[in-house]
Coordinates of C-alpha atoms and ligand atoms in Angstrom, one line a residue:
M1 CA 99.5 124.3 76.5
S2 CA 97.9 121.1 75.3
D3 CA 97.6 117.6 76.4
V4 CA 100.7 115.4 76.6
T5 CA 100.5 112.6 74.0
L6 CA 99.7 109.2 75.5
L7 CA 102.6 106.8 75.1
P8 CA 102.0 103.9 72.7
S9 CA 102.4 101.5 75.7
V10 CA 99.5 103.3 77.5
N11 CA 97.3 103.0 74.4
L12 CA 98.2 99.3 74.1
F13 CA 97.5 98.7 77.8
L14 CA 94.1 100.4 77.6
A15 CA 93.1 98.3 74.6
R16 CA 94.0 95.0 76.3
D17 CA 91.4 92.4 77.2
H18 CA 92.0 92.6 81.0
G19 CA 91.6 89.7 83.3
H20 CA 92.6 89.4 86.9
F21 CA 96.2 88.9 88.0
I22 CA 96.6 85.5 89.5
N23 CA 99.5 83.1 89.9
G24 CA 101.9 85.7 88.5
T25 CA 100.1 86.4 85.3
C26 CA 97.0 87.9 83.7
S27 CA 94.2 85.4 84.2
P28 CA 91.0 85.5 82.3
S29 CA 87.8 85.8 84.4
S30 CA 85.5 82.9 84.8
T31 CA 82.6 85.1 83.6
S32 CA 82.2 87.5 80.7
A33 CA 80.9 90.3 82.9
K34 CA 82.9 93.5 82.4
I35 CA 83.2 96.9 84.0
K36 CA 83.9 100.0 81.9
V37 CA 86.6 102.4 83.0
I38 CA 85.6 106.0 82.3
N39 CA 88.0 108.9 81.8
P40 CA 86.4 111.6 84.1
A41 CA 87.9 114.4 82.1
N42 CA 85.7 113.7 79.1
G43 CA 83.3 110.9 80.1
E44 CA 84.7 108.5 77.5
A45 CA 85.2 104.7 78.2
I46 CA 88.9 104.0 77.9
A47 CA 89.2 100.4 79.0
Q48 CA 87.2 97.5 80.4
V49 CA 88.1 95.2 83.2
S50 CA 86.6 91.9 84.5
E51 CA 84.0 91.7 87.2
G52 CA 85.4 89.3 89.8
S53 CA 83.2 86.2 90.4
Q54 CA 83.3 83.8 93.3
A55 CA 85.3 81.3 91.1
D56 CA 87.8 84.1 90.4
V57 CA 88.1 84.8 94.2
D58 CA 88.6 81.1 95.0
Q59 CA 91.3 80.9 92.4
A60 CA 93.0 84.1 93.7
V61 CA 92.9 82.8 97.3
L62 CA 94.5 79.4 96.2
S63 CA 97.2 81.3 94.4
A64 CA 97.9 83.6 97.4
Q65 CA 98.1 80.6 99.7
A66 CA 100.6 78.9 97.5
G67 CA 102.5 82.3 97.1
F68 CA 102.5 82.6 100.9
K69 CA 104.2 79.3 101.3
I70 CA 107.1 80.4 99.1
W71 CA 107.3 84.1 100.0
S72 CA 107.1 83.6 103.8
K73 CA 110.2 81.3 103.6
T74 CA 112.1 83.7 101.4
S75 CA 114.9 85.4 103.4
P76 CA 114.3 89.0 104.5
A77 CA 117.2 90.2 102.4
A78 CA 115.8 88.6 99.3
R79 CA 112.4 90.0 100.0
A80 CA 113.9 93.5 100.4
A81 CA 115.8 93.1 97.2
V82 CA 112.6 92.3 95.2
L83 CA 110.8 95.4 96.6
F84 CA 113.8 97.6 95.9
K85 CA 113.8 96.3 92.4
L86 CA 110.1 97.0 92.0
A87 CA 110.6 100.6 93.2
G88 CA 113.2 101.0 90.5
L89 CA 110.8 99.6 87.9
L90 CA 108.1 102.0 89.0
E91 CA 110.5 104.9 88.3
Q92 CA 111.6 103.4 84.9
N93 CA 107.9 103.2 83.9
R94 CA 107.1 106.5 85.5
E95 CA 105.4 108.2 82.5
E96 CA 103.4 105.2 81.5
L97 CA 102.0 104.7 85.1
A98 CA 101.4 108.4 85.6
Q99 CA 99.4 108.6 82.3
L100 CA 97.4 105.5 83.1
E101 CA 96.6 107.0 86.5
T102 CA 95.5 110.3 85.0
V103 CA 93.2 108.9 82.4
Q104 CA 91.5 106.6 85.0
S105 CA 91.2 109.1 87.8
G106 CA 91.4 112.6 86.4
K107 CA 94.3 113.4 88.6
I108 CA 96.4 116.1 87.0
I109 CA 99.5 114.6 85.4
Q110 CA 101.9 116.5 87.6
I111 CA 100.4 114.9 90.7
S112 CA 100.3 111.5 89.1
R113 CA 104.0 111.7 88.4
A114 CA 105.0 113.3 91.7
F115 CA 102.8 111.4 94.1
E116 CA 101.5 108.2 92.4
V117 CA 104.8 107.2 91.1
D118 CA 107.7 109.1 92.7
Q119 CA 106.3 109.1 96.2
A120 CA 105.0 105.6 95.8
A121 CA 108.5 104.4 94.9
H122 CA 109.8 106.3 98.0
F123 CA 107.3 104.6 100.3
L124 CA 108.1 101.2 98.7
R125 CA 111.8 101.6 99.5
Y126 CA 111.0 102.7 103.0
Y127 CA 109.0 99.5 103.6
A128 CA 111.6 97.4 101.8
G129 CA 114.1 98.5 104.4
W130 CA 111.9 97.0 107.2
A131 CA 112.2 93.4 105.8
T132 CA 115.5 92.9 107.5
K133 CA 114.6 94.6 110.7
I134 CA 111.5 92.7 111.9
N135 CA 112.4 91.0 115.1
G136 CA 110.9 89.6 118.3
E137 CA 112.5 90.2 121.7
T138 CA 114.0 88.1 124.5
I139 CA 112.2 88.1 127.8
T140 CA 113.2 87.1 131.3
P141 CA 110.1 85.3 132.8
S142 CA 109.0 86.8 136.1
L143 CA 107.9 84.0 138.3
P144 CA 110.3 82.4 140.8
S145 CA 111.5 78.8 140.2
F146 CA 110.2 76.0 142.4
A147 CA 113.2 73.6 142.4
G148 CA 116.1 75.5 140.9
E149 CA 114.9 75.2 137.3
R150 CA 115.4 78.3 135.1
Y151 CA 113.2 79.7 132.4
T152 CA 113.9 81.9 129.4
A153 CA 111.5 83.2 126.8
F154 CA 111.5 85.0 123.5
T155 CA 109.0 86.2 120.9
L156 CA 108.9 85.6 117.1
R157 CA 107.1 87.8 114.6
E158 CA 105.4 85.7 112.0
P159 CA 103.6 86.9 108.9
V160 CA 99.8 86.7 109.3
G161 CA 99.3 84.9 105.9
V162 CA 97.0 85.9 103.0
V163 CA 96.1 89.6 103.2
V164 CA 93.2 91.2 101.4
G165 CA 94.0 94.8 100.5
I166 CA 91.0 96.9 99.5
V167 CA 91.9 100.2 97.8
P168 CA 89.8 103.4 97.2
W169 CA 89.8 105.4 94.0
N170 CA 91.4 108.6 95.2
F171 CA 95.1 107.5 95.3
S172 CA 94.7 104.1 93.7
T173 CA 98.4 103.6 92.9
M174 CA 100.0 104.9 96.0
I175 CA 97.5 103.3 98.5
A176 CA 97.9 99.9 96.6
I177 CA 101.7 100.3 97.0
W178 CA 101.3 100.9 100.8
K179 CA 99.3 97.8 101.1
L180 CA 101.4 95.5 99.0
A181 CA 104.6 96.8 100.5
S182 CA 103.4 96.3 104.1
A183 CA 102.3 92.7 103.3
L184 CA 105.3 91.7 101.2
T185 CA 108.0 93.1 103.4
T186 CA 106.6 91.2 106.4
G187 CA 106.4 87.9 104.4
C188 CA 102.6 87.9 103.8
S189 CA 101.0 87.4 100.4
I190 CA 98.3 89.7 99.2
I191 CA 95.2 90.0 97.0
I192 CA 94.5 93.6 96.0
K193 CA 90.9 94.7 95.2
P194 CA 91.1 98.1 93.6
S195 CA 88.1 100.4 93.2
E196 CA 86.1 99.6 90.1
F197 CA 86.6 103.2 89.0
T198 CA 90.5 103.0 89.0
P199 CA 91.6 99.4 88.5
L200 CA 94.3 99.9 85.8
T201 CA 97.6 100.9 87.4
I202 CA 97.7 98.1 89.9
L203 CA 97.2 95.5 87.1
R204 CA 100.3 97.0 85.4
I205 CA 102.3 97.1 88.7
A206 CA 101.5 93.5 89.3
E207 CA 103.3 92.7 86.0
L208 CA 106.2 94.8 87.1
A209 CA 106.4 92.9 90.4
T210 CA 106.8 89.6 88.5
Q211 CA 109.5 91.3 86.4
A212 CA 111.2 92.3 89.8
G213 CA 111.3 88.7 90.8
L214 CA 108.3 88.3 93.0
P215 CA 107.2 84.6 93.1
A216 CA 103.9 83.7 91.5
G217 CA 101.0 84.1 93.9
A218 CA 102.6 86.5 96.3
L219 CA 100.7 89.4 94.7
N220 CA 97.3 88.9 93.1
V221 CA 94.7 91.4 91.8
I222 CA 91.0 90.8 91.6
T223 CA 89.1 93.6 89.8
G224 CA 85.4 94.2 90.3
S225 CA 82.8 95.9 92.5
G226 CA 82.6 95.9 96.2
L227 CA 81.0 92.4 96.1
S228 CA 84.4 91.0 95.0
G229 CA 86.0 92.7 98.1
K230 CA 83.3 91.2 100.3
A231 CA 83.8 87.7 98.8
L232 CA 87.6 88.0 99.5
I233 CA 87.0 88.9 103.2
D234 CA 84.3 86.2 103.6
H235 CA 86.7 83.6 102.2
P236 CA 88.0 81.1 104.8
G237 CA 91.4 81.2 103.2
T238 CA 92.2 84.8 103.9
N239 CA 93.7 85.9 107.2
K240 CA 93.7 89.7 107.3
V241 CA 92.0 92.7 105.6
S242 CA 93.6 96.1 105.2
F243 CA 90.9 98.4 104.0
T244 CA 91.0 102.1 103.0
G245 CA 87.8 103.9 102.1
S246 CA 84.7 105.5 103.5
V247 CA 83.3 105.1 107.0
P248 CA 80.1 103.3 106.0
T249 CA 82.0 100.7 103.9
G250 CA 84.6 100.4 106.6
I251 CA 82.0 99.5 109.1
A252 CA 80.6 96.9 106.7
V253 CA 84.1 95.5 106.1
G254 CA 84.8 95.3 109.8
K255 CA 81.6 93.4 110.4
S256 CA 82.3 91.0 107.5
A257 CA 85.8 90.4 108.8
M258 CA 84.5 89.6 112.4
E259 CA 81.8 87.3 111.1
A260 CA 84.2 85.5 108.6
K261 CA 86.4 84.0 111.3
L262 CA 87.4 86.9 113.5
T263 CA 89.7 88.0 110.6
R264 CA 91.9 90.8 111.7
A265 CA 91.1 94.1 110.1
T266 CA 92.8 97.5 109.8
L267 CA 90.5 100.3 108.7
E268 CA 91.8 103.5 107.3
L269 CA 88.7 105.6 106.9
G270 CA 87.5 109.0 106.0
G271 CA 87.2 112.1 108.2
K272 CA 86.1 115.6 108.5
N273 CA 89.4 117.2 109.2
S274 CA 89.7 120.5 111.0
V275 CA 92.1 123.5 110.6
G276 CA 92.4 126.1 113.3
F277 CA 94.0 129.4 112.6
L278 CA 95.2 131.1 115.8
R279 CA 94.8 134.8 116.0
D280 CA 98.5 135.7 115.3
V281 CA 98.5 133.8 112.0
D282 CA 100.0 135.4 108.8
L283 CA 97.0 135.6 106.5
D284 CA 99.0 135.1 103.3
K285 CA 100.5 131.9 104.7
A286 CA 97.1 130.8 105.9
A287 CA 95.6 131.3 102.5
D288 CA 98.4 129.3 100.8
G289 CA 98.0 126.7 103.5
I290 CA 94.3 126.3 102.7
I291 CA 95.1 125.5 99.1
E292 CA 97.5 122.8 100.3
A293 CA 95.1 121.5 103.0
G294 CA 91.8 121.6 101.1
F295 CA 92.3 121.8 97.3
L296 CA 95.1 119.5 96.3
H297 CA 93.7 116.8 94.0
S298 CA 90.3 118.6 94.3
G299 CA 90.1 117.8 98.0
Q300 CA 89.9 114.1 97.3
I301 CA 92.4 113.2 99.9
C302 CA 91.4 111.4 103.1
A303 CA 93.6 113.8 105.2
A304 CA 92.4 116.9 103.4
A305 CA 90.8 119.6 105.6
E306 CA 87.2 120.5 105.2
R307 CA 86.4 122.5 108.4
F308 CA 88.3 125.8 108.7
F309 CA 88.0 127.9 111.9
A310 CA 89.4 131.5 111.9
H311 CA 89.2 134.2 114.5
R312 CA 86.2 136.4 113.9
S313 CA 88.4 139.4 113.3
Q314 CA 90.2 137.6 110.5
I315 CA 87.7 135.4 108.7
E316 CA 86.6 137.9 106.1
P317 CA 90.1 138.9 104.9
L318 CA 91.2 135.3 105.0
M319 CA 88.3 134.1 102.8
E320 CA 89.0 137.1 100.4
K321 CA 92.6 136.1 100.0
L322 CA 91.7 132.5 99.4
A323 CA 89.1 133.5 96.8
Q324 CA 91.7 135.6 95.0
R325 CA 94.0 132.6 94.9
L326 CA 91.3 130.2 93.7
A327 CA 90.3 132.6 91.0
T328 CA 93.7 132.2 89.4
L329 CA 93.8 128.3 89.4
K330 CA 93.8 127.0 85.9
I331 CA 91.0 124.5 85.5
G332 CA 91.4 122.2 82.6
S333 CA 92.4 118.8 81.2
P334 CA 94.4 116.7 83.7
L335 CA 96.8 115.7 80.8
D336 CA 97.7 119.3 80.2
E337 CA 100.9 120.1 82.3
S338 CA 99.8 123.6 83.0
T339 CA 96.5 122.6 84.5
Q340 CA 96.3 123.2 88.3
F341 CA 92.7 121.9 89.0
G342 CA 91.2 118.9 87.2
P343 CA 88.0 116.9 87.4
V344 CA 86.7 114.8 90.3
T345 CA 87.1 111.1 89.8
N346 CA 83.6 110.0 88.7
K347 CA 80.1 111.2 87.8
Q348 CA 78.5 109.9 91.0
H349 CA 81.0 112.0 93.0
Q350 CA 80.3 115.1 90.9
Q351 CA 76.6 114.6 91.6
K352 CA 77.3 114.1 95.3
L353 CA 79.2 117.4 95.4
E354 CA 76.4 119.2 93.5
A355 CA 74.0 117.9 96.2
F356 CA 76.2 119.4 98.9
F357 CA 76.1 122.8 97.1
K358 CA 72.4 122.6 97.1
T359 CA 72.3 121.7 100.8
A360 CA 74.5 124.7 101.7
R361 CA 72.1 127.0 99.8
N362 CA 69.1 125.3 101.5
E363 CA 70.7 125.9 104.9
S364 CA 71.3 129.6 104.0
N365 CA 75.1 129.2 104.1
T366 CA 77.0 132.0 102.2
I367 CA 78.7 130.7 99.0
V368 CA 81.7 133.0 99.0
F369 CA 83.3 131.5 95.9
G370 CA 82.3 128.7 93.4
G371 CA 79.5 126.5 94.4
N372 CA 78.6 124.9 91.0
A373 CA 79.3 121.9 88.9
I374 CA 80.9 122.9 85.5
D375 CA 78.8 122.0 82.5
G376 CA 80.3 119.5 80.0
P377 CA 81.0 115.8 79.6
G378 CA 83.7 115.9 82.2
C379 CA 83.2 115.6 86.0
Y380 CA 84.3 119.1 87.0
V381 CA 83.1 121.2 89.9
E382 CA 84.3 124.7 90.9
P383 CA 86.7 125.1 93.8
T384 CA 84.4 126.4 96.5
I385 CA 84.4 128.5 99.7
I386 CA 81.4 128.4 102.0
L387 CA 80.7 130.4 105.2
A388 CA 78.5 128.4 107.5
N389 CA 76.0 129.8 110.0
S390 CA 76.5 127.4 112.8
A391 CA 78.6 124.4 113.8
K392 CA 75.6 122.2 113.2
D393 CA 75.4 123.0 109.4
T394 CA 75.8 119.9 107.1
L395 CA 78.9 121.2 105.3
L396 CA 80.7 121.4 108.6
N397 CA 79.8 117.8 109.5
E398 CA 79.5 115.5 106.5
E399 CA 82.6 114.5 104.6
T400 CA 82.3 116.0 101.1
F401 CA 85.6 114.6 99.8
G402 CA 85.7 117.5 97.4
P403 CA 87.2 121.0 96.8
I404 CA 85.0 122.7 99.4
A405 CA 86.4 124.8 102.2
T406 CA 83.7 125.6 104.8
F407 CA 84.5 128.3 107.4
L408 CA 83.2 129.3 110.8
P409 CA 84.4 132.1 113.0
Y410 CA 85.4 131.6 116.6
D411 CA 86.1 134.1 119.5
T412 CA 88.2 132.3 122.1
D413 CA 90.9 129.6 122.1
E414 CA 88.6 127.4 124.2
E415 CA 85.9 127.7 121.6
L416 CA 88.4 126.9 118.8
L417 CA 89.4 123.7 120.5
H418 CA 85.8 122.7 121.1
L419 CA 84.9 123.3 117.5
M420 CA 87.9 121.4 116.2
N421 CA 87.0 118.4 118.3
D422 CA 83.2 118.5 117.8
T423 CA 83.1 115.8 115.2
P424 CA 82.8 112.0 115.3
Y425 CA 85.9 111.7 113.1
G426 CA 89.6 112.1 114.0
L427 CA 91.9 111.4 111.1
S428 CA 93.9 114.6 110.9
A429 CA 93.9 118.3 112.0
S430 CA 96.3 121.3 111.8
I431 CA 96.9 124.5 113.7
W432 CA 98.5 127.5 112.2
T433 CA 100.4 130.0 114.4
N434 CA 103.7 131.8 114.9
D435 CA 103.5 130.9 118.6
L436 CA 105.1 127.4 118.8
S437 CA 104.8 127.1 122.5
K438 CA 101.1 127.7 122.3
A439 CA 100.9 125.2 119.4
L440 CA 102.7 122.5 121.5
R441 CA 100.2 123.1 124.4
L442 CA 97.3 122.7 122.0
V443 CA 98.5 119.5 120.3
P444 CA 97.6 117.1 123.1
E445 CA 94.1 118.6 123.3
I446 CA 93.3 117.8 119.6
E447 CA 91.5 114.5 118.9
A448 CA 93.1 113.3 115.7
G449 CA 95.6 110.6 114.6
T450 CA 97.8 113.2 113.0
V451 CA 98.2 116.9 114.1
W452 CA 100.2 119.2 111.8
V453 CA 101.5 122.6 112.8
N454 CA 101.8 125.2 110.0
M455 CA 101.3 122.4 107.4
H456 CA 98.7 119.9 106.4
T457 CA 98.3 116.7 104.3
M458 CA 102.0 115.8 104.1
L459 CA 102.4 112.0 104.7
D460 CA 105.8 110.5 105.4
P461 CA 106.5 106.8 105.4
A462 CA 108.4 107.1 108.7
V463 CA 105.6 108.8 110.5
P464 CA 102.6 106.6 111.6
F465 CA 99.3 107.5 110.0
G466 CA 95.7 106.5 110.9
G467 CA 92.6 107.7 112.6
V468 CA 91.1 108.0 116.1
K469 CA 87.3 108.0 116.8
A470 CA 85.3 107.0 113.7
S471 CA 88.2 107.5 111.3
G472 CA 89.6 104.0 111.7
I473 CA 91.5 101.3 113.5
G474 CA 95.2 100.7 113.1
R475 CA 98.2 102.6 111.8
E476 CA 100.1 102.5 108.5
F477 CA 103.8 103.6 108.1
G478 CA 106.6 103.8 110.6
A479 CA 107.2 100.6 112.6
A480 CA 103.5 100.7 113.6
F481 CA 102.3 98.7 110.6
I482 CA 104.4 95.6 111.7
D483 CA 102.0 94.7 114.5
D484 CA 99.1 94.5 112.1
Y485 CA 100.8 92.3 109.5
T486 CA 102.5 89.9 111.9
E487 CA 101.4 87.5 114.7
L488 CA 103.5 87.5 117.9
K489 CA 104.4 84.0 118.9
S490 CA 105.8 83.5 122.5
V491 CA 108.3 80.7 123.1
M492 CA 109.2 79.6 126.6
I493 CA 112.0 77.2 127.6
R494 CA 112.8 75.5 130.9
Y495 CA 116.4 74.5 131.6
Ligands
LIG1 P1 84.5 103.3 99.4 O1 84.4 103.0 100.8 O2 83.2 103.5 98.6 O3 85.2 102.1 98.7 C1 86.5 101.7 99.0 C2 86.8 100.3 98.5 O4 86.0 99.4 99.1 C3 86.6 100.2 97.0 O5 87.5 99.3 96.4 C4 85.2 99.6 96.9 O6 85.0 98.9 95.7 C5 85.3 98.6 98.1 N1 84.0 98.1 98.6 C6 82.8 98.6 98.5 N2 81.9 97.9 99.2 C7 82.6 96.9 99.8 C8 82.2 95.8 100.7 N3 81.0 95.6 101.1 N4 83.2 94.9 101.1 C9 84.5 95.1 100.7 N5 84.9 96.1 99.8 C10 84.0 97.0 99.4 O7 85.5 104.5 99.3 P2 85.8 105.4 98.0 O8 86.5 104.5 97.0 O9 84.6 106.1 97.6 O10 87.0 106.4 98.5 C11 86.7 107.5 99.2 C12 86.7 107.3 100.7 O11 87.9 106.8 101.1 C13 86.6 108.6 101.5 O12 85.7 108.5 102.5 C14 88.0 108.9 102.0 O13 88.0 109.7 103.2 C15 88.4 107.5 102.3 N6 89.9 107.4 102.3 C16 90.6 107.2 103.5 C17 92.0 107.2 103.5 C18 92.7 106.9 104.8 O14 93.9 106.6 104.8 N7 92.1 107.1 106.0 C19 92.8 107.4 102.3 C20 92.0 107.6 101.1 C21 90.6 107.6 101.1 P3 84.2 99.7 94.5 O15 84.8 101.1 94.4 O16 84.5 98.9 93.3 O17 82.8 99.8 94.9

């Protein structure tokens, strides 16, 4: 097979002189500084976007404040209607958005279509449904009256104001949609700061949002480096930050938010997610499960698993089955529909993964499969299986965010639990077994925001998602996000 042909609209979009998206339209930057967007499949520059300056940030905040005044007064039904319309527009422009995503991130085109567009539209519709269901409650005050007077009380849920949404490069379209949908459905306005590596799709989606009827200023986009993100958080005119990204940046973002004006922050951070295979597991299902858990989008998924624990009697055959499957994966151009395994998203990340391969060798880990970068202009690395020597080895402790499954054997169930929890992180984990009652007994013992049984990585908008321990603060999805995007106002009445 060969690459799909880029749509004329994709080529036109790439060639544009991109500004930021402010006041409902493309807005030229106040400086001439530009950032090149590189296609990681071949190392070629495909577009350039503006580096956000302080003046751009000031303008975006003014726009978002004006947008908030209008959008927060828009009826819930009208807000929902705009978001439903935007979901439809994502689908109508499916191929254009998917191609843009693939050329900026290296994500294989099938995943761009299925996740970055189809799933994103599904999430958007889920959030749109909440607009008409965000309510306070009535409360009966508890204290006795002194002279026969009565009291009643109720709470209101009010949008927090201007939200800063900071988005990483791995699922730049879908994560931007989660953030704008949470903000807009609750009546907030939002300024999105995409990663400098993957800024293109959100610029196009902002245009579609205007087409869907979103008032000017409700959604703004500032492109640029992390400094633009920091300037948005530090700005006195912003009220909340919703950050998704790595743990070190998340800590910096949390500090900036506290120092700005105790700005509320939700932090969806990285992890080092564990998989435990109980002794009764079917090895074929387990090997298929590892592909799902660790190799989808080259492992560049926050919830992806990187630490695999199998019973000592099963670890060799399991790694052998996995190696057989990895050997059949078709590695190639992400625009080729038959490709199953594409590049990682940028050169720095490829180099970081190469350094992990070197560390594994230095620590005398066994490289069971892969373990090399692939020569060429693109940012490819081999899907890799590593057998560690001890729970202290680097590959079992540091997030690689790449297609590397590191294994360690265990002997008893107690040891398995200890190994799974022996990490400062706690985003997700999974256990694999035919014994459901055993699984249900283990679930409360596992320290993670999400625990899957016989599956891994699947996110559903109805099911809350977020980390415990060093993997973050706050939850997305379900009804849980509403607390983070609204203030609770209490009203008390004497009569
Ligand atoms: P980073 O933490 O490097 O960057 C995330 C975003 O923050 C980018 O837009 C980045 O901009 C911006 N940024 C950088 N410095 C600052 C700063 N000081 N203030 C404000 N914003 C800043 O993460 P990556 O993009 O490398 O993404 C990979 C990481 O994201 C992994 O650790 C992964 O686990 C995590 N992740 C977590 C998810 C979750 O839901 N828990 C989901 C997806 C990913 P720029 O890129 O331009 O520097």
